[in-house]
Each structure stands twice: as C-alpha cells, then as structure tokens.
Short mmCIF file of C-alpha atoms in Angstrom, two decimals:
data_model
loop_
_atom_site.label_atom_id
_atom_site.label_comp_id
_atom_site.label_asym_id
_atom_site.label_seq_id
_atom_site.Cartn_x
_atom_site.Cartn_y
_atom_site.Cartn_z
CA MET A 1 0.08 -0.11 -0.10
CA ALA A 2 1.19 3.33 -0.85
CA ILE A 3 0.74 6.26 1.03
CA PHE A 4 1.57 9.53 -0.69
CA THR A 5 2.16 11.71 2.09
CA PRO A 6 2.66 15.06 0.34
CA ILE A 7 -0.61 14.06 -1.88
CA LEU A 8 -2.35 13.92 1.11
CA SER A 9 -1.54 16.79 3.11
CA ARG A 10 -2.46 18.92 0.60
CA ILE A 11 -5.84 17.33 0.31
CA TYR A 12 -6.58 17.88 3.44
CA ARG A 13 -5.72 21.38 3.43
CA LEU A 14 -7.62 22.09 0.60
CA PHE A 15 -11.04 20.90 2.10
CA LEU A 16 -10.16 21.38 5.62
CA PRO A 17 -12.56 23.94 7.10
CA HIS A 18 -11.60 27.81 7.50
CA LYS A 19 -13.96 27.56 10.61
CA GLY A 20 -14.25 24.01 12.52
CA ASP A 21 -14.77 22.15 15.38
CA GLY A 22 -11.34 23.39 17.14
CA PHE A 23 -10.08 19.61 16.86
CA GLN A 24 -8.14 18.93 13.75
CA ASP A 25 -6.82 15.06 13.09
CA ILE A 26 -6.68 14.16 9.46
CA ARG A 27 -8.26 10.50 10.93
CA ILE A 28 -11.28 12.37 11.72
CA PRO A 29 -12.60 14.85 9.17
CA SER A 30 -13.78 18.46 11.47
CA LEU A 31 -17.21 19.29 11.31
CA LYS A 32 -17.63 22.95 9.41
CA GLU A 33 -18.35 26.32 10.08
CA ASP A 34 -17.56 26.08 14.13
CA GLY A 35 -19.52 22.59 14.09
CA LYS A 36 -22.81 23.70 12.86
CA PHE A 37 -22.45 21.57 9.66
CA ASP A 38 -21.25 18.44 9.09
CA SER A 39 -17.63 17.72 7.83
CA ILE A 40 -17.05 17.18 3.89
CA ILE A 41 -17.15 13.64 2.68
CA LEU A 42 -14.40 11.16 2.16
CA ASP A 43 -14.46 8.48 -0.22
CA ILE A 44 -12.96 5.23 2.07
CA GLU A 45 -9.95 4.97 0.39
CA THR A 46 -8.67 8.34 1.15
CA TRP A 47 -9.62 8.15 4.42
CA PHE A 48 -8.43 5.13 5.10
CA GLN A 49 -5.11 6.42 3.60
CA MET A 50 -5.44 9.70 6.11
CA VAL A 51 -5.82 7.18 8.93
CA CYS A 52 -2.72 5.11 8.26
CA GLU A 53 -0.40 8.18 7.41
CA ARG A 54 -1.45 9.77 11.02
CA ASN A 55 -0.38 6.42 12.48
CA LYS A 56 3.17 6.39 13.21
CA SER A 57 3.58 4.32 16.41
CA GLU A 58 1.66 1.56 18.72
CA GLU A 59 0.48 4.63 20.44
CA ASP A 60 -1.12 6.82 17.65
CA ILE A 61 -3.15 3.44 17.08
CA LYS A 62 -4.27 4.36 20.65
CA THR A 63 -5.38 7.45 20.22
CA PHE A 64 -8.89 6.45 19.07
CA THR A 65 -11.10 4.08 20.11
CA VAL A 66 -14.45 2.65 18.97
CA GLN A 67 -17.46 2.68 21.02
CA GLN A 68 -20.14 1.74 19.68
CA LEU A 69 -21.68 0.61 15.64
CA ASP A 70 -25.02 1.84 15.19
CA TRP A 71 -26.87 -0.02 12.25
CA TYR A 72 -29.48 2.91 10.71
CA LYS A 73 -32.15 2.48 7.81
CA ASN A 74 -33.84 5.72 5.95
CA GLU A 75 -37.38 6.02 6.61
CA ALA A 76 -38.16 6.72 2.46
CA GLY A 77 -36.70 6.79 -0.86
CA PHE A 78 -34.55 3.42 -1.16
CA GLU A 79 -34.91 2.53 2.95
CA HIS A 80 -30.75 3.39 2.39
CA GLU A 81 -28.60 1.52 5.29
CA TYR A 82 -25.65 2.91 6.81
CA LEU A 83 -23.28 2.45 9.78
CA VAL A 84 -22.21 5.02 12.33
CA ALA A 85 -19.21 4.11 14.75
CA THR A 86 -18.79 6.37 17.89
CA ILE A 87 -15.41 7.17 18.49
CA THR A 88 -13.71 8.62 22.10
CA GLY A 89 -10.49 9.73 22.52
CA PRO A 90 -8.00 11.66 24.69
CA GLU A 91 -8.08 14.39 22.23
CA LEU A 92 -11.94 14.46 21.81
CA GLY A 93 -11.87 15.27 25.57
CA GLU A 94 -15.25 14.87 26.73
CA LYS A 95 -16.69 14.87 23.21
CA VAL A 96 -17.43 11.94 20.91
CA ALA A 97 -16.88 11.91 17.64
CA PHE A 98 -19.70 9.81 15.13
CA LEU A 99 -18.27 8.53 11.54
CA ARG A 100 -21.19 7.60 9.35
CA ILE A 101 -19.95 5.13 6.90
CA GLU A 102 -22.27 4.29 4.07
CA ARG A 103 -22.18 2.81 0.00
CA ARG A 104 -23.98 5.00 -2.42
CA SER A 105 -24.63 4.09 -5.84
CA THR A 106 -22.70 6.28 -8.92
CA SER A 107 -24.84 9.16 -10.17
CA GLU A 108 -24.35 8.10 -13.70
CA GLN A 109 -26.16 4.83 -13.05
CA LEU A 110 -28.89 6.54 -11.63
CA LYS A 111 -29.17 9.80 -13.34
CA LYS A 112 -28.95 7.62 -16.49
CA ALA A 113 -31.64 4.99 -15.51
CA ASP A 114 -35.13 5.15 -17.12
CA VAL A 115 -37.15 4.59 -14.37
CA GLY A 116 -40.03 3.41 -16.82
CA ASP A 117 -38.02 0.52 -18.78
CA LEU A 118 -36.12 -0.64 -15.45
CA LEU A 119 -38.85 -0.81 -12.90
CA ASN A 120 -42.59 -1.44 -13.07
CA ASP A 121 -42.85 -1.22 -9.41
CA GLU A 122 -44.60 2.10 -8.31
CA ALA A 123 -43.20 1.98 -4.85
CA LEU A 124 -39.60 1.35 -6.72
CA ARG A 125 -40.15 4.04 -9.18
CA ALA A 126 -40.92 6.88 -6.50
CA ALA A 127 -37.57 5.63 -4.54
CA LEU A 128 -35.29 5.74 -7.45
CA GLU A 129 -36.63 8.93 -8.42
CA ASP A 130 -35.82 10.23 -4.60
CA GLU A 131 -32.64 9.03 -4.74
CA ARG A 132 -32.01 10.51 -8.22
CA LYS A 133 -33.04 14.05 -6.97
CA ARG A 134 -30.99 13.74 -4.34
CA ILE A 135 -28.01 13.18 -6.56
CA ASN A 136 -28.78 15.78 -8.76
CA ALA A 137 -29.94 18.27 -6.13
CA PRO A 138 -26.92 21.19 -5.20
CA LYS A 139 -24.68 20.17 -3.08
CA GLY A 140 -24.96 20.73 0.72
CA PRO A 141 -22.56 22.28 3.68
CA TYR A 142 -21.43 19.02 3.88
CA VAL A 143 -20.09 18.18 0.73
CA SER A 144 -16.80 19.89 -0.49
CA SER A 145 -17.22 21.82 -4.11
CA GLY A 146 -16.38 20.37 -7.07
CA SER A 147 -16.92 16.56 -6.01
CA SER A 148 -19.56 14.84 -4.14
CA THR A 149 -16.37 13.13 -2.53
CA ILE A 150 -12.90 13.66 -2.30
CA ARG A 151 -11.42 10.73 -4.55
CA SER A 152 -7.78 9.39 -4.42
CA SER A 153 -5.72 9.48 -7.82
CA GLY A 154 -5.14 5.83 -7.47
CA SER A 155 -8.84 4.64 -7.47
CA SER A 156 -9.51 6.33 -10.73
CA THR A 157 -10.53 3.77 -13.91
CA PRO A 158 -11.92 4.15 -16.77
CA ASP A 159 -15.11 2.18 -14.86
CA SER A 160 -15.26 4.62 -12.12
CA ARG A 161 -18.95 5.36 -13.00
CA TYR A 162 -19.69 1.80 -12.39
CA MET A 163 -17.88 2.21 -8.88
CA ALA A 164 -19.78 2.19 -5.41
CA ALA A 165 -19.75 5.46 -3.80
CA ASP A 166 -18.10 4.22 -0.65
CA GLN A 167 -18.08 7.24 1.63
CA VAL A 168 -16.97 8.37 5.39
CA VAL A 169 -18.17 11.67 7.16
CA ARG A 170 -18.15 13.21 10.57
CA VAL A 171 -22.09 13.75 11.71
CA ARG A 172 -23.26 15.83 13.99
CA ASP A 173 -26.74 13.66 14.40
CA PRO A 174 -26.19 9.96 13.84
CA SER A 175 -29.80 9.79 12.39
CA MET A 176 -29.49 12.10 9.47
CA LEU A 177 -27.24 14.39 7.27
CA ASN A 178 -26.83 18.19 8.56
CA GLY A 179 -30.65 17.95 10.49
CA ASN A 180 -32.74 16.89 6.46
CA ALA A 181 -35.54 15.60 7.84
CA SER A 182 -35.74 13.89 4.18
CA ASP A 183 -32.70 11.81 5.35
CA LYS A 184 -34.42 10.54 8.94
CA ALA A 185 -33.24 7.19 9.79
CA TYR A 186 -34.08 4.83 12.67
CA LEU A 187 -31.40 2.81 14.69
CA MET A 188 -32.12 -1.07 13.75
CA ILE A 189 -28.99 -2.41 15.87
CA THR A 190 -26.28 -1.16 18.31
CA TYR A 191 -23.31 -3.07 19.01
CA SER A 192 -20.64 -1.86 21.91
CA ASP A 193 -18.58 -3.31 25.03
CA PHE A 194 -16.16 -5.11 22.24
CA ARG A 195 -13.93 -7.50 24.12
CA THR A 196 -10.96 -7.17 21.92
CA PRO A 197 -9.55 -3.31 22.06
CA PHE A 198 -11.17 -1.75 18.80
CA SER A 199 -9.16 0.93 17.33
CA LEU A 200 -10.06 3.94 14.28
CA ARG A 201 -7.30 2.18 12.85
CA ASP A 202 -8.76 -1.23 12.79
CA LEU A 203 -12.06 -0.11 11.87
CA ALA A 204 -10.37 1.74 8.77
CA PHE A 205 -8.79 -1.55 7.68
CA ILE A 206 -12.44 -3.18 7.78
CA ALA A 207 -13.71 -0.77 5.85
CA TYR A 208 -11.22 -0.44 3.22
CA GLU A 209 -10.26 -4.04 2.71
CA VAL A 210 -14.30 -4.60 2.40
CA ASN A 211 -14.74 -1.53 -0.21
CA GLN A 212 -10.97 -3.29 -1.89
CA GLY A 213 -12.85 -6.41 -2.35
CA SER A 214 -16.02 -5.27 -3.88
CA PRO A 215 -15.53 -1.69 -5.25
CA ARG A 216 -18.23 -2.05 -7.69
CA TYR A 217 -21.82 -1.14 -6.92
CA ASN A 218 -24.79 -4.16 -7.63
CA ALA A 219 -28.26 -3.06 -6.59
CA ILE A 220 -29.05 -7.18 -6.27
CA THR A 221 -25.86 -8.06 -4.51
CA GLU A 222 -23.63 -5.41 -3.11
CA GLN A 223 -25.27 -2.03 -2.59
CA CYS A 224 -25.48 -0.34 0.77
CA TYR A 225 -27.26 -3.07 2.85
CA TRP A 226 -24.08 -5.50 2.08
CA LEU A 227 -21.73 -2.73 2.79
CA VAL A 228 -23.20 -2.08 6.41
CA ARG A 229 -23.82 -6.15 6.76
CA THR A 230 -20.65 -6.90 5.80
CA ILE A 231 -18.46 -4.16 7.91
CA ILE A 232 -20.75 -4.94 11.27
CA GLY A 233 -19.82 -8.77 10.76
CA VAL A 234 -16.34 -8.64 10.43
CA ALA A 235 -16.13 -6.20 13.18
CA VAL A 236 -18.14 -8.89 15.28
CA ASN A 237 -16.08 -11.48 14.34
CA LEU A 238 -12.48 -9.37 15.03
CA TYR A 239 -13.61 -7.57 18.38
CA GLN A 240 -16.49 -9.62 19.50
CA PRO A 241 -19.29 -6.96 20.99
CA ALA A 242 -20.12 -8.03 24.58
CA VAL A 243 -23.77 -6.06 24.11
CA VAL A 244 -25.94 -6.06 21.07
CA VAL A 245 -29.33 -3.97 21.51
CA LYS A 246 -31.61 -5.19 18.69
CA THR A 247 -34.57 -2.59 18.62
CA SER A 248 -37.93 -3.11 17.52
CA LYS A 249 -37.03 -2.81 13.44
CA ALA A 250 -34.26 -4.72 13.86
CA ASP A 251 -35.95 -7.40 11.55
CA ARG A 252 -35.70 -4.78 8.79
CA ALA A 253 -31.89 -4.96 8.40
CA GLY A 254 -31.51 -5.76 4.56
CA THR A 255 -34.41 -5.83 3.36
CA PHE A 256 -36.56 -3.36 1.15
CA LEU A 257 -40.37 -2.70 1.40
CA ARG A 258 -40.03 -5.48 3.83
CA THR A 259 -38.53 -8.10 1.33
CA PRO A 260 -35.13 -9.51 1.98
CA VAL A 261 -32.58 -8.37 -0.69
CA ASN A 262 -29.17 -9.19 1.75
CA SER A 263 -28.52 -11.32 4.39
CA ASP A 264 -25.37 -12.96 6.22
CA ASN A 265 -22.88 -15.19 4.01
CA ALA A 266 -20.72 -16.74 6.75
CA GLY A 267 -18.45 -17.69 4.65
CA GLU A 268 -17.69 -14.33 3.31
CA ILE A 269 -17.42 -12.37 6.44
CA LEU A 270 -14.60 -15.11 7.63
CA LYS A 271 -12.75 -14.61 4.43
CA TYR A 272 -12.83 -10.64 4.74
CA ALA A 273 -12.09 -10.94 8.48
CA ASN A 274 -9.22 -12.97 7.92
CA LYS A 275 -7.92 -10.53 5.30
CA VAL A 276 -8.03 -7.78 7.82
CA HIS A 277 -5.93 -9.42 10.21
CA GLU A 278 -3.71 -10.43 8.16
CA SER A 279 -3.45 -6.45 6.64
CA ILE A 280 -3.20 -5.17 10.32
CA LYS A 281 -0.43 -7.50 11.19
CA ALA A 282 1.20 -6.42 8.49
CA ASP A 283 0.68 -2.74 9.50
CA ASN A 284 1.79 -3.56 13.02
CA GLN A 285 5.13 -4.57 11.43
CA ARG A 286 5.15 -1.13 9.55
CA MET A 287 4.94 1.02 12.94
CA ILE A 288 7.56 -1.48 14.16
CA ALA A 289 9.78 -0.14 11.49
CA LEU A 290 8.32 3.29 11.45
CA TRP A 291 9.27 2.94 15.18
CA LYS A 292 13.11 1.75 14.56
CA ASP A 293 13.74 4.21 12.05
CA GLY A 294 12.90 7.09 14.39
CA ARG A 295 12.17 7.75 18.08
CA GLY A 296 12.45 4.13 18.46
CA GLY A 297 15.36 3.64 17.07
CA ARG A 298 17.23 6.55 18.95
CA LEU A 299 15.48 5.35 22.16
CA GLU A 300 17.27 1.38 21.49
CA ALA A 301 20.67 3.44 20.45
CA GLU A 302 20.41 5.56 23.55
CA GLU A 303 19.78 2.42 25.90
CA ARG A 304 22.17 0.04 23.92
CA ALA A 305 24.88 3.15 24.86
CA ARG A 306 23.83 3.21 28.36
CA ALA A 307 23.79 -0.49 28.69
CA GLU A 308 27.39 -0.27 27.55
CA ALA A 309 28.41 2.65 30.12
CA LEU A 310 26.82 0.55 32.93
CA ALA A 311 29.05 -2.67 31.59
CA ARG A 312 31.98 -0.63 31.24
CA ALA A 313 31.26 1.11 34.95
CA GLU A 314 30.56 -2.70 36.43
CA ALA A 315 33.89 -3.97 34.72
CA GLU A 316 35.93 -0.95 35.92
CA ALA A 317 34.25 -1.29 39.46
CA ARG A 318 35.49 -5.22 39.60
CA ALA A 319 39.13 -4.08 38.23
CA ARG A 320 39.23 -1.47 41.34
CA ALA A 321 38.02 -4.16 43.81
CA GLU A 322 40.33 -7.12 42.27
CA ALA A 323 43.13 -4.50 42.44
CA ALA A 324 42.52 -3.87 45.92
CA ALA A 325 41.72 -7.09 46.83
CA ARG A 326 45.43 -8.03 45.60
CA VAL A 327 46.88 -4.93 47.45
CA LYS A 328 44.93 -6.27 50.52
CA ALA A 329 46.49 -9.90 50.06
CA GLU A 330 49.96 -8.92 49.34
CA ALA A 331 50.06 -6.23 52.79
CA ALA A 332 48.69 -9.82 54.29
CA ARG A 333 50.94 -11.71 53.06
CA LEU A 334 53.68 -9.23 53.84
CA ASP A 335 52.62 -9.28 57.47
CA ALA A 336 52.49 -12.78 57.90
CA GLU A 337 56.42 -12.86 56.50
CA VAL A 338 57.10 -9.85 59.12
CA CYS A 339 55.74 -12.19 61.43
CA MET A 340 57.44 -15.32 61.08
CA ARG A 341 60.59 -13.40 60.59
CA ALA A 342 59.85 -12.04 64.43
CA MET A 343 59.19 -15.68 65.74
CA GLU A 344 62.40 -17.16 63.97
CA GLU A 345 64.40 -14.41 65.63
CA GLU A 346 62.67 -15.07 68.77
CA LEU A 347 62.79 -18.59 68.60
CA ASN A 348 66.79 -18.10 67.85
CA ARG A 349 67.51 -16.29 70.94
CA TYR A 350 65.44 -18.77 72.96
CA ARG A 351 67.82 -21.45 71.47
CA GLN A 352 71.32 -19.36 72.09
CA GLY A 353 70.04 -18.81 76.19
CA ALA A 354 69.85 -22.38 76.22
#
C-alpha cells in the first residue's frame, strides 16, 4: 500500500474547513462552520490512507477507539442503510465523534436510469426518483465544492462511473445529514463493549478491505445493505461485542419494502475477517519499522549506550575491587612474613640462651 504523504497533506489542507469545531486530526474529519454542519465527505480509500499516514506508532493507534457501532435505515426512498461508529479518545476530551460509513450508487447509474423501462413497481420507481433527486440536487454544506467526494488518484478507472460511492463523513446527528429531515433514519441494532480493543485504525482497515474486495455497486448483491452488514459482520467476528441491542425494527435490516435483499454470509465474513487480520498484522510491522527508524531507534541506541556505559562501569568497579583485594592480600602476606621472621628471631634467641 502506497501512502503519498505530500498529496494527502495538500488534499486535506485544501478541504479543511476555515472554521471548524476546534479539533483537527486527519483521521477524523472536522465539522464545518464551528460545528454547525457535518464534515466534508471522504471516500473510504482516501480516509483509510489518511488514517495510515497519521499513525506512526502504537501510541498513535491507541489515540482513538471505537466505542459503539450503530446500524441505521432511512425511513423513505430506497430505505438506505448506513453504519455510524462512535469514536472516543483523549484528544476529543469529553466529546465523541460520529463517523457515518455508507455505500451509495454512482451518479451516472441513477442519472441515466430509465425508470419506466427498469421498474414496473410504483414504490420502486418512487424510490429511484428520490435517489435521483438527491444526486442532482445542489451540493449541501457537508460536501466539498467541485465533487461529492474526495477521490484518491489511484482509485480512478475507465469504469469509475460503475464504481460504488463508499463514503465516510463525520456527522453531528447519527440519524441524518445536516439536520435534513428527508434523510431521517431509525436505529436498528447497536454493538458495544467490544471484548477485543477496537481502534479507529482497525475500523479503517475493515472498511477499506471490504471496499477493495468489492468496489463496484450492484443493486442486487452488493449495495448499501451489503456494505453495512459486511463491515459489521467483520467487526463482530474480530472484536466480539459483549452487548448487542436490537430495536423493534431490527428485522428490517437488509430489506426493501420488507422484502429481504441481503442476508448474512458467514463464509464471506470469514474471508474478509482473515484479510483484515493479515493486513493489520502487516501494518503493525510497519509501525515497528517506523519506530525503529525514528524515535524508537534513537531510544534503542540510547539504551544500548547506557547499557554499554553501565557494563564498562561495572567492569571498572570489578577491576578496582580485584586490585584492592590483591593489595590487601599482598599486605597480609607481608605481615605474615614479618611475623614469621619475628618468631624465628625469638626462637633463635631462645636457643642461644639455652
């Protein structure tokens, strides 16, 4: 995975709100206009790269924690589903950050769709028209000017009009965007109290791997329902929430007009969970390498120098002690010789007197 630091830094400076919420960290987009509006929208790949770029050590990874995952569903239109992650951390103080993660269809697919030819069901036609209006509407304050999302240069392809719009946005209200009543959603399921520590970095890896594993939008198999269910499934598999709260509307997950559209796929969840696990292991090795190349390497060198100095001091102390012992032994030997000579002289005098 290539991280283009200068490009990402310029992108973020370009879209960073002039008046934010007083909190600036590229891993969590800032709310706009002193917190009055939701943040800009980032595509998952760009957000993932920003998270990786900011993380330089194990301590960086521990800065932000996923406290809770909430599964929402819109009341109208396509009955769109999305995920909201509640993020906590020392840098946020007593506040929490709500990150909304979702999959949208591309604008080209919906703008060019022939409603009459594609759908005979009145409800489906109405839902498609609602989604088309949302895409054709003027961009709201939560979208950066010029594009509905920030796309990284590496994600552009000739078939990009068929790619899913997988997005991350920081919201003020988990149930809607910028207080827009037409986007009102209801909560279906909440996951919390994860038994395994769940960092923001790990959530970014889950979202990224799921996005990369199936980047195209498919209204039948890989739509918004699929993305949310898959991300949550992987998170549950790896981080094991102790508390799962289902509302009275939980059975509507993955349905459209109460008809099942997407359901659990244990094999697919396991595949992505294994991929995420391996990717996180590799990123941990990257942390170790960065640590050794930077501050960690300096600390290790300083520790080695201290250990060597201590070893030298101990060796010198032993040498001094050994030298002192030799001097003492020599003095004792000389004293013994003096005593022996005195005894011999005394004995000789005794013999001569006898």
